[in-house]
CSV table of C-alpha atoms and ligand atoms in Angstrom, one decimal:
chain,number,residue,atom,x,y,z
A,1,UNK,CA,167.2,150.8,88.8
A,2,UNK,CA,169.0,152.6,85.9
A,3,UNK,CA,168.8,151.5,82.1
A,4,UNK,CA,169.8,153.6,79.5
A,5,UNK,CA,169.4,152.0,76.1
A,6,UNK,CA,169.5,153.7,72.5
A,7,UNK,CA,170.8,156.8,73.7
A,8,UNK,CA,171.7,159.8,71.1
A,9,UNK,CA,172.3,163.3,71.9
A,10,UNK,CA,174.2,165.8,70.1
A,11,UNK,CA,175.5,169.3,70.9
A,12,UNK,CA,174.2,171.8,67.7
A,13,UNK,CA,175.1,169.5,64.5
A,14,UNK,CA,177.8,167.5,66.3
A,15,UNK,CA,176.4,163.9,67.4
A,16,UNK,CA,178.6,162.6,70.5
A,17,UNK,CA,176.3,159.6,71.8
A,18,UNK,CA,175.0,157.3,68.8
A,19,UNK,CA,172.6,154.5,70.7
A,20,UNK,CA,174.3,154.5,74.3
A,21,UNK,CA,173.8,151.4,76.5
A,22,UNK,CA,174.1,151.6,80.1
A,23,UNK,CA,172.3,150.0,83.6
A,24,UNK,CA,172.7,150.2,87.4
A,25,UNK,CA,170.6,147.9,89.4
A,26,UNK,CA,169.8,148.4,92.9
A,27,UNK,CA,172.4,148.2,95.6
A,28,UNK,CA,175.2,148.1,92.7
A,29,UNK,CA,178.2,150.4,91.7
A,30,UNK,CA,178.7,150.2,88.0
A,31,UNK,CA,181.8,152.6,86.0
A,32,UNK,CA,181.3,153.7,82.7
A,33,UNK,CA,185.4,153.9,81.6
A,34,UNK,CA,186.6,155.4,78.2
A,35,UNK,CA,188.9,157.8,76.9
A,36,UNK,CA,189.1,161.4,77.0
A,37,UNK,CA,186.0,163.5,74.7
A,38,UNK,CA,184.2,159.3,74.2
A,39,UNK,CA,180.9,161.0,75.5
A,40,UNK,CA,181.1,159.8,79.5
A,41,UNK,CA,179.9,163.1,80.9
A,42,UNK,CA,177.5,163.9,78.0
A,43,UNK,CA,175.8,160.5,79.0
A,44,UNK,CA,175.8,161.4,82.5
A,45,UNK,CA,175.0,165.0,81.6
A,46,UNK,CA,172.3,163.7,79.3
A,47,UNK,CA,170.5,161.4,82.6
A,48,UNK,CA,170.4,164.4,84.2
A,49,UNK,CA,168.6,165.9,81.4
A,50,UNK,CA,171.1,168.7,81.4
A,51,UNK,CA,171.8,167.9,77.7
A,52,UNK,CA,168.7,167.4,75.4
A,53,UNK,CA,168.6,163.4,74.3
A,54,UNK,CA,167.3,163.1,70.8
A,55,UNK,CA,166.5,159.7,70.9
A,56,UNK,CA,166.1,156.5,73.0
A,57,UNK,CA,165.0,155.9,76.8
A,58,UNK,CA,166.4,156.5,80.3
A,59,UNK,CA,164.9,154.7,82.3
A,60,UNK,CA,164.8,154.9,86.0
A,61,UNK,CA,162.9,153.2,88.6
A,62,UNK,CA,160.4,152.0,85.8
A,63,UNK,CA,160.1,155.9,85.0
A,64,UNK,CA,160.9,157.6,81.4
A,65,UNK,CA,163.6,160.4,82.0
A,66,UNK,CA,164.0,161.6,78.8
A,67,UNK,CA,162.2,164.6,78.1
A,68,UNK,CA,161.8,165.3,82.0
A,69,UNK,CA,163.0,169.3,83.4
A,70,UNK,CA,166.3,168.5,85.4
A,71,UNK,CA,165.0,169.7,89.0
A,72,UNK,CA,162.4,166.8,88.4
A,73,UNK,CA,165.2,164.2,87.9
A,74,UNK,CA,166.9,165.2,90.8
A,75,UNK,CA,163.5,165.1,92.6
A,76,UNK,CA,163.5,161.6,91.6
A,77,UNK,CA,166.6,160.7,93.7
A,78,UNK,CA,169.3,161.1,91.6
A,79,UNK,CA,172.1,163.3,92.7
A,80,UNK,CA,175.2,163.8,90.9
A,81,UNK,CA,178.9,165.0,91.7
A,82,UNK,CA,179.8,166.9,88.7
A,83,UNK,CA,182.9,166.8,86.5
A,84,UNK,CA,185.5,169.7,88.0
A,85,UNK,CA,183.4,169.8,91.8
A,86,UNK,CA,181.4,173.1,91.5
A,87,UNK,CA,180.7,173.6,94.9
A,88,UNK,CA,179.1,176.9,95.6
A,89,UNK,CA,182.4,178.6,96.4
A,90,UNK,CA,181.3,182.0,98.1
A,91,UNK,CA,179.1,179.7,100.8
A,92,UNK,CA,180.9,177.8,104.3
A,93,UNK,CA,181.6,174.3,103.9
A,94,UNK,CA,178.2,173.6,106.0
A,95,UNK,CA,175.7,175.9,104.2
A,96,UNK,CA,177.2,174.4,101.0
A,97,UNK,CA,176.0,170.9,102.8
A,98,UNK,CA,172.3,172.1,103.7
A,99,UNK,CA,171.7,174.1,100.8
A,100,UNK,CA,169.9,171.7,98.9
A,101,UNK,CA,169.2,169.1,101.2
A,102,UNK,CA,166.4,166.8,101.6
A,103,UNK,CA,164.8,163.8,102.8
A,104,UNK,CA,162.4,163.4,99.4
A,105,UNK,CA,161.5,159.5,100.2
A,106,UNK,CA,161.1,159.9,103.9
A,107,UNK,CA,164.4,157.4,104.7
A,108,UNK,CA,164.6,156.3,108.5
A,109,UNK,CA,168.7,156.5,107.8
A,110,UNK,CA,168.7,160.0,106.5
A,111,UNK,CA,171.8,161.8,105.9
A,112,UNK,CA,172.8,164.4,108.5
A,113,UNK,CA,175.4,166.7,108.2
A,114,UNK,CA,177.3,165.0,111.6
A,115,UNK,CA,176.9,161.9,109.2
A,116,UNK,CA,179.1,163.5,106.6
A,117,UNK,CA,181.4,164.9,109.1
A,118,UNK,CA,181.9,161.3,110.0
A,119,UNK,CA,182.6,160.1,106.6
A,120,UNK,CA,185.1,163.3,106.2
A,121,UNK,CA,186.7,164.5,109.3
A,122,UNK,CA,187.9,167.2,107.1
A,123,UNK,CA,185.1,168.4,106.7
A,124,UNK,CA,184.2,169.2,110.4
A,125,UNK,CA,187.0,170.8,111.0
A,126,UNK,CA,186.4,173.0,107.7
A,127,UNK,CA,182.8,173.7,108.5
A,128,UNK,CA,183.1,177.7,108.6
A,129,UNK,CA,185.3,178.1,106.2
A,130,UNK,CA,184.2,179.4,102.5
A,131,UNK,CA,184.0,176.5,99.9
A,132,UNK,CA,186.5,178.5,97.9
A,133,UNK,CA,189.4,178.6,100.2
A,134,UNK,CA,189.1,174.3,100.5
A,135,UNK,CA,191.9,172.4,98.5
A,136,UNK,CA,191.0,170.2,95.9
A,137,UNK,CA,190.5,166.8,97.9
A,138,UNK,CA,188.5,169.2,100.1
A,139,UNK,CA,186.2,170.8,97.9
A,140,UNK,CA,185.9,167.0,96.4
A,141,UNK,CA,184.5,165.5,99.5
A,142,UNK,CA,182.1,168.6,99.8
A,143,UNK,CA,181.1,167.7,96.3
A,144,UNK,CA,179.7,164.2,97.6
A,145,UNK,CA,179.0,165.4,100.8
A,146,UNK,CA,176.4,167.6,99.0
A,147,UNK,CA,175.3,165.2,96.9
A,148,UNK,CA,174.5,162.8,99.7
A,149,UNK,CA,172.5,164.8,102.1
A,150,UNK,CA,169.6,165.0,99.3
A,151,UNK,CA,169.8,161.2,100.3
A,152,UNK,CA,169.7,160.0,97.0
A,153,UNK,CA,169.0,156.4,95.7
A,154,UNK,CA,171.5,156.8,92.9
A,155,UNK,CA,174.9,158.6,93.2
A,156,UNK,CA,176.8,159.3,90.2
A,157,UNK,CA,180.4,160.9,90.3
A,158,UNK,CA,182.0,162.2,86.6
A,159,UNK,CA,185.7,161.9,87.7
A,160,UNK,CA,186.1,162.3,91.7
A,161,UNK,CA,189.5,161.7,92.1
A,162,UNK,CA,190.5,163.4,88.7
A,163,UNK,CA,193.7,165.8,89.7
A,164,UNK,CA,193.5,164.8,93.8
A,165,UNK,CA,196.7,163.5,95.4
A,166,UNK,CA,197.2,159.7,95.6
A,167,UNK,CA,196.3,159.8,99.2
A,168,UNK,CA,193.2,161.8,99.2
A,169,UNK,CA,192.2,159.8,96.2
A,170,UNK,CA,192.0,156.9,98.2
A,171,UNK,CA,190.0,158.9,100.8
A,172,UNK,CA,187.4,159.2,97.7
A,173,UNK,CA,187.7,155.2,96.6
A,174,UNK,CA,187.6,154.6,100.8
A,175,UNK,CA,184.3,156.7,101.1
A,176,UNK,CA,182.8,154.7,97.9
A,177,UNK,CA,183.4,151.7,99.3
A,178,UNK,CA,181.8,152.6,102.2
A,179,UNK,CA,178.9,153.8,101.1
A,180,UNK,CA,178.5,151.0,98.7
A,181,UNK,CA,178.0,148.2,101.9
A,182,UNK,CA,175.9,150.6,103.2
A,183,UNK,CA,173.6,149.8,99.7
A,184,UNK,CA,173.6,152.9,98.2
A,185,UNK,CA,173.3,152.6,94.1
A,186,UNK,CA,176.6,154.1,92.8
A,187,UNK,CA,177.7,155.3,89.1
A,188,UNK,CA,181.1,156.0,88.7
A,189,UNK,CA,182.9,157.4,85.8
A,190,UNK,CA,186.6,157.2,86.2
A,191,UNK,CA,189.8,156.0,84.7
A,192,UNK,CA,191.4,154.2,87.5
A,193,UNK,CA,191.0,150.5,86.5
A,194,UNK,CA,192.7,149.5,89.3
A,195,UNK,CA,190.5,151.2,91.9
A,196,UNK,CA,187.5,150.4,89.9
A,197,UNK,CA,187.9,146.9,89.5
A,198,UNK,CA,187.7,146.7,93.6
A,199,UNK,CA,184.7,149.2,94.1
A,200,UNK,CA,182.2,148.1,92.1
A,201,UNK,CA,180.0,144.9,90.4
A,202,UNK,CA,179.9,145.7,86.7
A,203,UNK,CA,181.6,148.3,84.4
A,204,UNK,CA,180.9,149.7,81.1
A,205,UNK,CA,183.2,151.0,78.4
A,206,UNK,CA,182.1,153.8,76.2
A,207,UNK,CA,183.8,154.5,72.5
A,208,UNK,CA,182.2,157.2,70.3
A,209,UNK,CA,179.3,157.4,71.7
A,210,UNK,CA,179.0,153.8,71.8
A,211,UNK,CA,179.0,150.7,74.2
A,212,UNK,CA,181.7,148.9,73.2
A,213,UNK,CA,182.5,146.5,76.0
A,214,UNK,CA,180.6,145.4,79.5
A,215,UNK,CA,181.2,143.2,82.0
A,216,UNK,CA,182.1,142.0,85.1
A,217,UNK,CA,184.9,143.1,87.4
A,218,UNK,CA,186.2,139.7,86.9
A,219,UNK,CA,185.8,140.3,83.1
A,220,UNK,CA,187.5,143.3,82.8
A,221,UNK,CA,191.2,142.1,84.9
A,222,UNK,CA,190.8,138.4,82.6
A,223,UNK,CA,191.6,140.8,79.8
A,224,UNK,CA,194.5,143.3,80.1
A,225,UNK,CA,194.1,143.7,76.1
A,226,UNK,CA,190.8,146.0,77.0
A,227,UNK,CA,192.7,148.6,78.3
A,228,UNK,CA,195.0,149.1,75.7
A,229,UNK,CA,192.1,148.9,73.3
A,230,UNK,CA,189.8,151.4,75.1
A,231,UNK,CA,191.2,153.1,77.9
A,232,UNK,CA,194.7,154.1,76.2
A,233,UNK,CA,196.4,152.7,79.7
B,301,ATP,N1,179.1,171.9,75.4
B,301,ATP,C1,179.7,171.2,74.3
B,301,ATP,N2,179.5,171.7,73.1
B,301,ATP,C2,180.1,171.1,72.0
B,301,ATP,N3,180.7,170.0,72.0
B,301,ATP,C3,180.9,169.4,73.3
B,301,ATP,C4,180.4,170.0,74.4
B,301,ATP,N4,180.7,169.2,75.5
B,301,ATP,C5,181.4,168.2,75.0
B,301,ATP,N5,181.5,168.3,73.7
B,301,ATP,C6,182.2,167.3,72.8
B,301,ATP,O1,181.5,166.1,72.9
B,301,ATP,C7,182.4,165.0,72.9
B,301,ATP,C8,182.2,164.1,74.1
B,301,ATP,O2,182.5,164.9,75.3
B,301,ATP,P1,182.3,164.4,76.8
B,301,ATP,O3,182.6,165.6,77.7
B,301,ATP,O4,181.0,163.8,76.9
B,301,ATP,O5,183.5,163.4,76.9
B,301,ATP,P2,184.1,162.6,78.1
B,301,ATP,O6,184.1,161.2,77.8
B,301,ATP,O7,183.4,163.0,79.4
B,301,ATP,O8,185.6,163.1,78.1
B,301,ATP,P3,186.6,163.5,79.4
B,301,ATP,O9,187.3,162.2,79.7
B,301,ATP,O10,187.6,164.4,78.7
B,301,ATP,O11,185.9,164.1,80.5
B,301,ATP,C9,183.8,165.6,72.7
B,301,ATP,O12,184.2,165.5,71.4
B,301,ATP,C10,183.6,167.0,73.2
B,301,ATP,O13,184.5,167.9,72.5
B,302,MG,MG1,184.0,164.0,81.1
């Protein structure tokens, strides 16, 4: 569905991705992992095309990203949860989750916002209050809320359960799980191994811009060395 391969972007004259690897089939949830400043959300940000690439292909659904205006990505069916939530904060909880929804590829299954509510009974009860005044967890699950009522066929998340509390974290993993049997093509970039290696199928490890490890989730707990070496856990 996904495959990024030879990926480089910079920011001015600072290079942060140097030939990025990365791939999410259909139906999957893959993780790119790595340590703080490696260049996760620059690759995220970058198949988005909210940071230029200079070099090297995204591509998605057989289609060449790179190069394409950001509303026309999204158009495409990818939605993203962005790094810190940025929900709109002076709209309710429910215009935040009809603001930019659609139903771009005509699905039978399309999200509603009672379908949301479901997923986050928080939500519901929130529903008329201003994005601003949710908690973290909250504004979180409006976050993906968001992102799923343009019914996208790939969801990626740059650190969802970053800063949460342990038990509205696993609200998040809960939700991800949940959305996963329901077939929906996940990316996740996290630094929860543990939580990770249950969610999803295959995971990558980024390192200066640079793949540095992939592999199953059966892979990645046969080597507890890998964390040490990469994730600094
Ligand atoms: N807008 C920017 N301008 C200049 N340099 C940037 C910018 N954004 C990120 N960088 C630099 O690019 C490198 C990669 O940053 P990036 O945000 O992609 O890392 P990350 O893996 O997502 O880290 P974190 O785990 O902290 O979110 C870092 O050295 C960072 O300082
Ligand atoms: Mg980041």
């Amino acid at each position: 569905m996904l495959r990024v391969s030879g990926l480089t972007a910079s920011y001015g004259s600072s290079q942060v991705l140097f030939g990025m690897e990365l791939s999410v089939g259909a139906g999957e949830v893959a993780t790119l992992m790595g340590r703080n400043g490696m260049g996760k959300t620059t690759t995220i940000k970058s198949i988005l095309g909210l940071v230029a690439a200079a070099g090297g292909s995204i591509a998605f659904e057989g289609v060449e990203l790179v190069g394409m205006p950001p509303h026309r990505i999204a158009r495409s069916g990818i939605a993203l949860v962005p790094e810190g939530r940025q929900v709109f904060p002076t709209l309710t909880v429910h215009e935040n989750l009809i603001a930019t929804a659609a139903n771009r590829f005509g699905r039978a299954d399309a999200w509603t916002v009672e379908r949301v509510h479901a997923l986050f009974p928080r939500l519901a009860e929130r529903a008329g209050n201003l994005a601003r005044n949710l908690s973290g967890g909250e504004q979180q699950m409006l976050a993906i809320g968001r992102a799923l009522m343009t019914n996208p066929k790939l969801l990626i998340l740059d650190e969802a359960t970053e800063g949460l509390a342990p038990l509205v974290r696993q609200e998040i993993w809960d939700c991800l799980a949940r959305l996963k049997t329901e077939g929906q093509a996940i990316l996740v970039v996290d630094k929860n191994v543990a939580a990770l290696a249950k969610l999803a199928d295959r995971h990558h490890v980024i390192e200066k811009g640079r793949l540095v490890w992939a592999g199953t989730s059966a892979d990645l707990l046969a080597d507890p060395g890998l964390k040490e070496r990469y994730l600094g856990v």
